[in-house]
């Protein structure tokens, strides 16, 4: 069975560097209470049986990767590890840093860490070729329903997924005809013609070809009072939190770089058809946004432009991002600066703690991986009505730690300034924040 174009790209990158782990991710849940290990094992097994993506490996035939989907009912191995809190983070970090052999079996590993009698951590290390952030939300909700049912002895009440990822891959390949791709590329050529290398105007060090520099992450909570004010700002101008948070970043980048021409990337779900909404798989795509942001405009007018640019990009988001990158490289030449090297993402991560039957469950943050697929990434984590975090991931060969901290300070400063006076021009907002 043919893989999707996005899966093909990740498979190809893994063949170039079999030891790479930048696309390994970790989902971990802290479980507090009297754990029913049998119910947990059944819940995880049911989850894997429900979604073909979690049973897929990627052998190659004549140099071309294929999906090899194992039949359901094979069970799931969940080793139990007795471990201390101090050792748990290192244990998980080492597992995240262990590469997968994509042809040898589904690139997913699961452990149950036993911290004490009533505290456990369910750890799922998985390659991005299988899932995306949307999939993680599906998995969390289904594990909740499945564990609750198995631990209470009640029937599982979950409708079967309307489609599997292999259905999406087949549909996408049928959709991406040569004519369709060329029409989309024509739009992007015009849209991105003459786009600046924005990070070059901000970075401490110049772009380097084939750099293997490490990534670092700065994680900081946004003050609850500011979260409340930003939500009020979004509601006042009838903007989503995504547009509001992105507008603040755009304003900061314009001020710091000294240019009105802003280019960055954002993720799109890739789930344009209703039947894929509840399917686990690697659907997400990346699209570039290019925005003209005159520094005399106030925050609410900038938000209008950001919203319009986002809408236009979403309308032309069917072509995989790596196709745009390849086409851009062909036109600009090898060794040129990337098409876009700044990324933004807003993630809805839930309201902290929830319940799986008799367990109190929360995301476990004991191990974090600073993955920087772009030179600079800002992730806003929307957790609850008064809880948001900001995470700045950056490449150490482009930015110094002090510059990264100042950018994070500046982003929060723009949010404060915009919430206090959204009618102030961008230049004034930037001066207050930077």
Coordinates of C-alpha atoms in Angstrom, one line a residue:
X1 CA 0.0 0.0 0.0
X2 CA 1.4 3.4 -1.0
X3 CA 2.5 5.8 1.7
X4 CA 1.4 9.5 1.7
X5 CA 3.7 12.1 0.3
X6 CA 4.4 13.4 3.8
X7 CA 5.3 9.9 5.1
X8 CA 7.5 9.4 2.1
X9 CA 9.5 12.5 3.0
X10 CA 10.0 11.4 6.6
X11 CA 11.0 7.9 5.4
X12 CA 13.5 9.4 3.0
X13 CA 15.0 11.6 5.7
X14 CA 15.4 8.5 8.0
X15 CA 17.2 6.7 5.2
X16 CA 19.6 9.6 4.8
X17 CA 20.4 9.5 8.5
X18 CA 19.3 6.2 10.2
X19 CA 20.4 7.5 13.6
X20 CA 18.2 10.6 13.5
X21 CA 15.7 11.1 16.2
X22 CA 14.4 14.6 15.5
X23 CA 11.0 13.2 14.4
X24 CA 10.7 11.0 17.6
X25 CA 8.0 12.4 19.9
X26 CA 6.8 11.5 23.4
X27 CA 3.2 11.4 24.8
X28 CA 3.2 10.8 28.6
X29 CA 0.4 10.7 31.1
X30 CA 0.8 10.8 34.9
X31 CA -1.8 8.4 36.4
X32 CA -2.6 9.0 40.1
X33 CA -4.7 6.5 42.0
X34 CA -5.3 2.8 42.2
X35 CA -4.3 1.7 38.7
X36 CA -5.9 -1.3 37.1
X37 CA -3.0 -2.6 35.0
X38 CA -5.2 -5.1 33.1
X39 CA -7.7 -2.4 32.2
X40 CA -4.8 -0.1 31.0
X41 CA -3.3 -2.9 28.9
X42 CA -6.7 -3.6 27.3
X43 CA -7.3 0.1 26.7
X44 CA -4.0 0.5 24.9
X45 CA -4.5 -2.7 22.9
X46 CA -8.0 -1.5 21.8
X47 CA -6.6 1.9 20.8
X48 CA -4.0 0.3 18.6
X49 CA -6.6 -2.1 17.1
X50 CA -8.9 0.9 16.3
X51 CA -6.2 2.8 14.3
X52 CA -4.2 1.2 11.4
X53 CA -1.6 3.9 11.7
X54 CA -0.4 2.6 15.0
X55 CA 0.1 -0.9 13.4
X56 CA 2.0 0.3 10.4
X57 CA 5.6 -0.3 9.5
X58 CA 7.5 0.9 6.4
X59 CA 9.5 -1.7 4.4
X60 CA 10.8 -0.7 1.0
X61 CA 10.3 -2.4 -2.3
X62 CA 12.9 -1.5 -4.9
X63 CA 13.7 1.7 -3.0
X64 CA 10.1 2.7 -2.5
X65 CA 8.5 2.7 0.9
X66 CA 5.2 0.9 1.5
X67 CA 2.7 0.7 4.3
X68 CA 2.7 -2.7 6.0
X69 CA -0.3 -2.8 8.3
X70 CA -0.3 -5.6 10.9
X71 CA -3.8 -7.1 11.6
X72 CA -5.6 -6.1 14.7
X73 CA -5.6 -8.4 17.8
X74 CA -1.9 -8.7 18.1
X75 CA -1.7 -7.2 21.6
X76 CA 0.6 -4.6 22.8
X77 CA 3.8 -5.0 24.9
X78 CA 3.9 -2.6 27.8
X79 CA 7.0 -3.2 30.0
X80 CA 6.6 -2.1 33.6
X81 CA 9.6 -0.2 35.0
X82 CA 9.9 0.5 38.8
X83 CA 11.7 3.8 38.9
X84 CA 12.2 7.0 40.9
X85 CA 11.1 10.4 39.9
X86 CA 14.7 11.5 39.5
X87 CA 15.5 8.6 37.1
X88 CA 12.2 8.8 35.2
X89 CA 13.1 11.9 33.1
X90 CA 16.5 10.4 32.1
X91 CA 14.8 7.1 31.2
X92 CA 12.3 8.8 28.9
X93 CA 14.9 11.1 27.3
X94 CA 17.1 8.1 26.5
X95 CA 14.1 6.3 24.8
X96 CA 13.2 9.4 22.8
X97 CA 16.9 9.6 21.6
X98 CA 16.8 5.9 20.4
X99 CA 16.2 5.8 16.6
X100 CA 13.5 3.7 15.1
X101 CA 14.0 1.2 12.2
X102 CA 10.9 2.0 10.2
X103 CA 10.9 -1.3 8.3
X104 CA 11.3 -3.5 11.4
X105 CA 7.9 -2.8 12.9
X106 CA 5.5 0.0 13.8
X107 CA 7.7 2.9 15.2
X108 CA 6.0 3.1 18.5
X109 CA 7.2 2.0 22.0
X110 CA 5.2 2.0 25.2
X111 CA 6.2 1.7 28.9
X112 CA 4.5 2.0 32.2
X113 CA 6.7 3.7 34.8
X114 CA 5.8 2.9 38.4
X115 CA 6.9 5.8 40.6
X116 CA 5.1 4.4 43.7
X117 CA 2.0 2.4 44.5
X118 CA -0.5 5.1 43.4
X119 CA 1.7 7.1 40.9
X120 CA 2.4 5.8 37.4
X121 CA 3.4 7.3 34.1
X122 CA 2.2 5.9 30.8
X123 CA 4.9 6.7 28.2
X124 CA 4.4 6.5 24.5
X125 CA 7.4 7.2 22.2
X126 CA 6.3 7.4 18.6
X127 CA 7.7 8.6 15.3
X128 CA 6.0 11.5 13.6
X129 CA 5.4 9.3 10.5
X130 CA 2.5 7.7 12.4
X131 CA 0.8 10.6 14.2
X132 CA 0.4 14.4 14.5
X133 CA -0.8 16.7 17.3
X134 CA -4.5 16.2 16.4
X135 CA -3.9 12.5 16.7
X136 CA -2.6 12.9 20.2
X137 CA -5.9 14.5 21.2
X138 CA -7.8 11.6 19.7
X139 CA -5.6 9.1 21.5
X140 CA -6.0 10.8 24.9
X141 CA -9.8 10.9 24.6
X142 CA -10.1 7.3 23.4
X143 CA -7.8 6.1 26.2
X144 CA -10.0 7.8 28.7
X145 CA -13.1 6.1 27.4
X146 CA -11.5 2.7 27.0
X147 CA -9.8 2.6 30.4
X148 CA -13.0 3.8 32.1
X149 CA -15.0 1.1 30.5
X150 CA -12.5 -1.7 31.1
X151 CA -11.8 -0.7 34.7
X152 CA -15.6 -0.6 35.5
X153 CA -16.6 -3.7 33.5
X154 CA -19.0 -1.7 31.3
X155 CA -19.3 -2.0 27.5
X156 CA -17.0 0.2 25.4
X157 CA -19.1 2.9 23.7
X158 CA -16.9 4.3 21.0
X159 CA -17.9 4.4 17.3
X160 CA -15.4 3.0 14.9
X161 CA -13.3 5.5 13.0
X162 CA -15.0 6.5 9.7
X163 CA -11.8 6.1 7.8
X164 CA -8.2 4.9 8.3
X165 CA -5.0 6.7 7.4
X166 CA -4.5 4.4 4.4
X167 CA -7.8 5.8 3.0
X168 CA -6.4 9.3 3.3
X169 CA -3.1 8.4 1.6
X170 CA -5.0 6.9 -1.3
X171 CA -7.4 9.9 -1.5
X172 CA -4.5 12.4 -1.3
X173 CA -2.5 10.8 -4.0
X174 CA -5.5 10.7 -6.3
X175 CA -6.1 14.4 -5.6
X176 CA -2.6 15.6 -6.2
X177 CA -2.6 15.3 -9.9
X178 CA 0.1 17.1 -11.9
X179 CA -2.3 19.7 -13.0
X180 CA -3.6 20.4 -9.5
X181 CA 0.0 20.7 -8.1
X182 CA 1.0 23.0 -10.9
X183 CA -2.0 25.3 -10.2
X184 CA -1.1 25.5 -6.5
X185 CA 2.6 26.1 -7.2
X186 CA 1.7 28.9 -9.5
X187 CA -0.1 30.6 -6.7
X188 CA 2.8 30.1 -4.3
X189 CA 5.4 31.3 -6.8
X190 CA 3.5 34.6 -7.2
X191 CA 2.8 34.8 -3.4
X192 CA 6.4 34.3 -2.3
X193 CA 8.2 36.1 -5.1
X194 CA 10.9 38.3 -3.6
X195 CA 10.1 37.1 0.0
X196 CA 12.9 38.2 2.4
X197 CA 15.0 35.8 4.5
X198 CA 13.4 37.2 7.7
X199 CA 15.5 35.4 10.2
X200 CA 18.7 36.8 8.7
X201 CA 17.5 40.2 9.9
X202 CA 17.2 38.9 13.5
X203 CA 19.7 36.1 13.9
X204 CA 23.1 36.5 15.7
X205 CA 24.8 34.2 13.1
X206 CA 24.3 33.7 9.4
X207 CA 22.5 30.8 7.8
X208 CA 24.7 27.7 7.3
X209 CA 24.0 24.9 4.8
X210 CA 23.9 21.4 6.2
X211 CA 24.3 22.5 9.8
X212 CA 23.8 19.9 12.5
X213 CA 23.4 22.3 15.4
X214 CA 21.4 21.4 18.4
X215 CA 18.1 23.0 19.4
X216 CA 17.2 24.6 22.7
X217 CA 13.8 25.4 24.2
X218 CA 12.7 28.1 26.6
X219 CA 9.4 27.4 28.3
X220 CA 7.5 30.0 30.2
X221 CA 4.0 30.4 31.5
X222 CA 2.0 33.5 30.4
X223 CA 0.7 35.3 33.5
X224 CA -3.0 34.4 34.2
X225 CA -4.1 38.1 34.2
X226 CA -2.5 38.5 30.7
X227 CA -4.2 35.4 29.4
X228 CA -7.5 36.8 30.5
X229 CA -6.8 40.1 28.8
X230 CA -5.7 38.5 25.6
X231 CA -8.9 36.4 25.5
X232 CA -10.9 39.6 26.0
X233 CA -8.9 41.3 23.2
X234 CA -9.7 38.4 20.8
X235 CA -13.4 38.5 21.7
X236 CA -13.6 42.2 21.3
X237 CA -12.4 42.1 17.7
X238 CA -14.0 38.7 16.9
X239 CA -10.7 37.0 16.3
X240 CA -9.6 33.5 17.1
X241 CA -6.9 33.0 19.7
X242 CA -4.7 31.7 16.9
X243 CA -5.0 34.9 14.9
X244 CA -4.6 37.0 18.0
X245 CA -1.4 35.2 19.2
X246 CA 0.0 35.1 15.7
X247 CA -0.6 38.8 15.2
X248 CA 1.4 39.5 18.3
X249 CA 4.3 37.5 16.9
X250 CA 4.0 39.3 13.6
X251 CA 4.1 42.7 15.3
X252 CA 7.2 41.7 17.2
X253 CA 9.0 40.3 14.2
X254 CA 8.3 43.5 12.2
X255 CA 9.6 45.7 14.9
X256 CA 12.8 43.6 15.6
X257 CA 13.6 43.1 11.9
X258 CA 12.7 46.6 10.7
X259 CA 10.7 45.2 7.8
X260 CA 7.0 45.3 6.9
X261 CA 7.4 42.1 4.8
X262 CA 6.9 39.2 7.2
X263 CA 7.1 35.5 6.2
X264 CA 6.7 32.6 8.5
X265 CA 5.0 29.2 8.6
X266 CA 2.0 27.7 10.4
X267 CA 0.7 24.1 10.5
X268 CA -2.7 23.1 9.0
X269 CA -4.6 20.0 10.1
X270 CA -4.8 18.5 6.6
X271 CA -8.2 17.0 7.6
X272 CA -10.4 18.7 5.1
X273 CA -12.8 15.8 4.8
X274 CA -15.2 15.0 7.6
X275 CA -14.4 11.3 7.7
X276 CA -10.8 12.0 8.7
X277 CA -11.6 14.0 11.8
X278 CA -11.4 11.0 14.2
X279 CA -8.6 9.2 12.5
X280 CA -5.1 8.8 13.9
X281 CA -2.3 9.5 11.4
X282 CA 0.2 12.0 9.9
X283 CA -2.2 14.5 8.3
X284 CA -0.6 17.8 9.2
X285 CA 0.9 20.1 6.6
X286 CA 2.9 23.3 6.8
X287 CA 2.1 26.5 4.8
X288 CA 4.0 29.8 4.6
X289 CA 2.2 33.0 5.4
X290 CA 3.4 36.3 3.8
X291 CA 2.0 39.5 5.3
X292 CA 2.6 43.2 4.5
X293 CA 2.5 44.9 7.9
X294 CA 2.9 48.7 7.8
X295 CA 4.2 49.8 11.2
X296 CA 1.7 52.6 11.4
X297 CA -1.2 50.2 11.7
X298 CA -2.8 49.4 15.0
X299 CA -3.1 45.9 16.4
X300 CA -6.7 45.3 15.3
X301 CA -5.8 46.3 11.7
X302 CA -2.8 44.0 11.7
X303 CA -5.0 41.2 12.9
X304 CA -7.2 41.8 9.8
X305 CA -4.2 41.3 7.5
X306 CA -3.0 38.3 9.4
X307 CA -6.5 36.7 9.2
X308 CA -6.7 37.4 5.5
X309 CA -3.2 35.9 4.8
X310 CA -4.1 32.9 6.9
X311 CA -7.3 32.3 4.9
X312 CA -5.5 32.6 1.6
X313 CA -2.9 30.1 2.7
X314 CA -5.4 27.6 3.9
X315 CA -7.2 27.7 0.5
X316 CA -3.9 26.6 -1.1
X317 CA -2.7 24.2 1.5
X318 CA -3.1 20.9 -0.3
X319 CA 0.5 20.7 -1.7
X320 CA 2.9 19.2 0.8
X321 CA 5.3 21.8 2.2
X322 CA 8.4 19.9 1.1
X323 CA 7.2 20.2 -2.6
X324 CA 7.2 24.0 -2.0
X325 CA 10.6 23.9 -0.5
X326 CA 12.0 21.8 -3.3
X327 CA 10.5 24.1 -6.0
X328 CA 11.8 27.1 -4.2
X329 CA 15.3 25.6 -3.9
X330 CA 15.3 24.9 -7.6
X331 CA 14.5 28.5 -8.4
X332 CA 16.7 30.1 -5.8
X333 CA 19.7 27.7 -6.0
X334 CA 21.4 25.3 -3.6
X335 CA 22.8 27.0 -0.5
X336 CA 20.2 29.7 -0.5
X337 CA 18.4 30.7 2.7
X338 CA 15.3 28.6 3.5
X339 CA 11.9 29.4 2.1
X340 CA 10.8 30.2 5.6
X341 CA 12.8 29.5 8.8
X342 CA 10.4 30.9 11.4
X343 CA 7.4 28.9 12.5
X344 CA 4.3 29.5 14.8
X345 CA 1.9 27.1 16.3
X346 CA -0.9 27.3 18.8
X347 CA -1.8 24.1 20.5
X348 CA -4.9 23.4 22.6
X349 CA -3.6 21.0 25.2
X350 CA -6.6 20.7 27.5
X351 CA -7.3 21.9 31.0
X352 CA -4.6 20.1 32.9
X353 CA -6.1 17.2 34.9
X354 CA -8.9 14.9 33.9
X355 CA -10.2 11.5 35.0
X356 CA -9.9 8.1 33.5
X357 CA -12.4 6.2 35.7
X358 CA -11.0 6.3 39.2
X359 CA -7.6 7.7 38.1
X360 CA -6.6 11.4 38.1
X361 CA -4.7 11.9 34.9
X362 CA -2.5 14.8 33.6
X363 CA 0.2 15.3 31.0
X364 CA 3.5 14.4 32.4
X365 CA 6.2 17.0 31.7
X366 CA 9.2 15.1 33.2
X367 CA 11.0 14.9 29.8
X368 CA 10.9 17.5 27.1
X369 CA 12.7 17.3 23.7
X370 CA 13.8 20.5 22.1
X371 CA 12.9 19.7 18.5
X372 CA 13.6 22.6 16.1
X373 CA 12.7 21.7 12.5
X374 CA 12.8 25.4 11.8
X375 CA 15.5 27.8 13.0
X376 CA 13.1 29.6 15.3
X377 CA 9.7 28.3 16.5
X378 CA 7.2 29.9 18.8
X379 CA 4.6 27.5 20.3
X380 CA 1.7 28.9 22.3
X381 CA 0.2 26.2 24.5
X382 CA -3.5 27.0 25.3
X383 CA -4.2 24.9 28.4
X384 CA -7.2 26.4 30.2
X385 CA -9.2 29.7 30.5
X386 CA -6.4 31.3 32.5
X387 CA -3.5 29.1 31.7
X388 CA -1.2 29.5 28.6
X389 CA 2.5 28.8 28.1
X390 CA 4.9 30.0 25.5
X391 CA 7.7 27.8 24.3
X392 CA 10.5 29.3 22.1
X393 CA 12.5 26.6 20.3
X394 CA 15.6 27.8 18.4
X395 CA 18.7 26.6 16.6
X396 CA 21.9 27.4 18.6
X397 CA 23.8 28.1 15.4
X398 CA 21.5 31.0 14.6
X399 CA 20.5 32.6 17.9
X400 CA 22.3 33.1 21.2
X401 CA 20.5 32.3 24.4
X402 CA 20.3 36.0 25.4
X403 CA 18.6 36.8 22.1
X404 CA 16.1 34.0 22.5
X405 CA 15.2 35.2 26.0
X406 CA 14.8 38.7 24.7
X407 CA 12.4 37.5 22.0
X408 CA 10.3 35.6 24.5
X409 CA 10.2 38.8 26.7
X410 CA 9.3 40.8 23.7
X411 CA 6.4 38.5 22.7
X412 CA 4.9 38.8 26.2
X413 CA 5.5 42.6 26.1
X414 CA 3.6 42.9 22.8
X415 CA 0.7 41.0 24.3
X416 CA 0.6 43.3 27.4
X417 CA 0.8 46.4 25.2
X418 CA -1.9 45.3 22.7
X419 CA -4.2 44.3 25.5
X420 CA -3.8 47.7 27.2
X421 CA -4.0 49.8 24.0
X422 CA -5.0 47.9 20.8
X423 CA -5.4 51.1 18.9
X424 CA -1.8 52.0 19.3
X425 CA 0.3 51.7 16.1
X426 CA 2.6 48.8 15.7
X427 CA 5.7 50.9 16.0
X428 CA 4.6 52.0 19.5
X429 CA 3.6 48.5 20.6
X430 CA 7.0 47.3 19.5
X431 CA 8.8 50.1 21.3
X432 CA 7.0 49.3 24.6
X433 CA 7.8 45.6 24.3
X434 CA 11.4 45.6 23.0

